[in-house]
């Protein structure tokens, strides 16, 4: 869905999966600094919004999700995954319960498959699943923001800021009173700085939660059975994940950032050395310069100098080997 905020001065549309909102509004670093200072907002209205209501909503979701939600207090934010039978990540949900309804925002375009799965698992439970993407827009207020939230709006508050489930019809009036707007590139730059993985960016068809550091934040190790739990328990108790998420400081003299999918090699082995991983997200940060997230093989030494394509990269550990 195309956001009406693309009509704001300087708006440049995002591309790919994030099409429909602004990548930036003309000054990427100014927008980053504003978010870091706790001012402005980010239009995330392209994200899917799914609700689950009914008396059994929490106990039912508890059976399906990797997170412990059976006793989730109203207003407390959490995140959760849905895994395949083999433990691979299929969906990531960012949740809050308002006392009567669970609200979740998900990656753009994934809500249909998520809803289809949820509907197939309803059985005799007293739950109603709804796609609210057409009438509800997600808006992000950064950490430290003192902006007022409109009455009646569901809020998901985390250490990184507040996600608002705002009626889509109010998006333009909200922007007029809560600016300046910051684009998605600024939001992504802070996400990378915070080492936060994103479904479809840091994941591929075989990613398991341990590789991205989602154990604890999105996966609860002490809860009951759910699809894919056997893999989670086996890796946790008996082994190590095959790959690990790293944060890369990239050579700032390069003009172009290595694009997602760029192969990573150990620098000492040269440009023709063995592939040990790939870039997942790369950004230009207002303080750190060019940085990236990447997945590398677990056995890559933590002090190894790397090459992302032809760009020199120093790694910072996110997930311990």
Short mmCIF file of N, CA and C in Angstrom, two decimals, residues 210-211 213 240-241 243-245 298 302 317-321:
data_model
loop_
_atom_site.label_atom_id
_atom_site.label_comp_id
_atom_site.label_asym_id
_atom_site.label_seq_id
_atom_site.Cartn_x
_atom_site.Cartn_y
_atom_site.Cartn_z
N UNK A 210 18.98 -19.46 16.78
CA UNK A 210 20.27 -19.31 17.45
C UNK A 210 21.26 -18.50 16.63
N UNK A 211 21.19 -18.57 15.33
CA UNK A 211 22.16 -17.90 14.47
C UNK A 211 22.07 -16.39 14.58
N UNK A 213 20.73 -14.62 17.35
CA UNK A 213 20.60 -14.07 18.69
C UNK A 213 19.16 -13.85 19.11
N UNK A 240 25.94 -26.34 18.48
CA UNK A 240 26.08 -24.93 18.14
C UNK A 240 25.44 -24.69 16.77
N UNK A 241 24.94 -23.48 16.52
CA UNK A 241 24.37 -23.21 15.20
C UNK A 241 25.48 -23.17 14.15
N UNK A 243 25.94 -21.11 11.73
CA UNK A 243 26.34 -19.75 11.35
C UNK A 243 26.09 -18.81 12.52
N UNK A 244 26.64 -17.61 12.43
CA UNK A 244 26.43 -16.62 13.49
C UNK A 244 26.35 -15.22 12.87
N UNK A 245 25.54 -14.38 13.49
CA UNK A 245 25.38 -13.00 13.05
C UNK A 245 26.56 -12.18 13.54
N UNK A 298 30.19 -20.37 11.73
CA UNK A 298 30.47 -20.28 13.16
C UNK A 298 31.96 -20.35 13.47
N UNK A 302 36.98 -14.96 15.52
CA UNK A 302 36.35 -13.68 15.83
C UNK A 302 37.27 -12.50 15.54
N UNK A 317 31.51 -9.17 17.30
CA UNK A 317 30.70 -10.34 17.62
C UNK A 317 29.30 -9.92 18.07
N UNK A 318 28.30 -10.52 17.46
CA UNK A 318 26.91 -10.39 17.92
C UNK A 318 26.47 -11.69 18.57
N UNK A 319 26.63 -12.79 17.86
CA UNK A 319 26.34 -14.12 18.39
C UNK A 319 27.66 -14.83 18.63
N UNK A 320 27.86 -15.29 19.85
CA UNK A 320 29.10 -15.97 20.20
C UNK A 320 29.27 -17.26 19.40
N UNK A 321 30.50 -17.56 18.97
CA UNK A 321 30.72 -18.80 18.21
C UNK A 321 30.58 -20.05 19.09
#
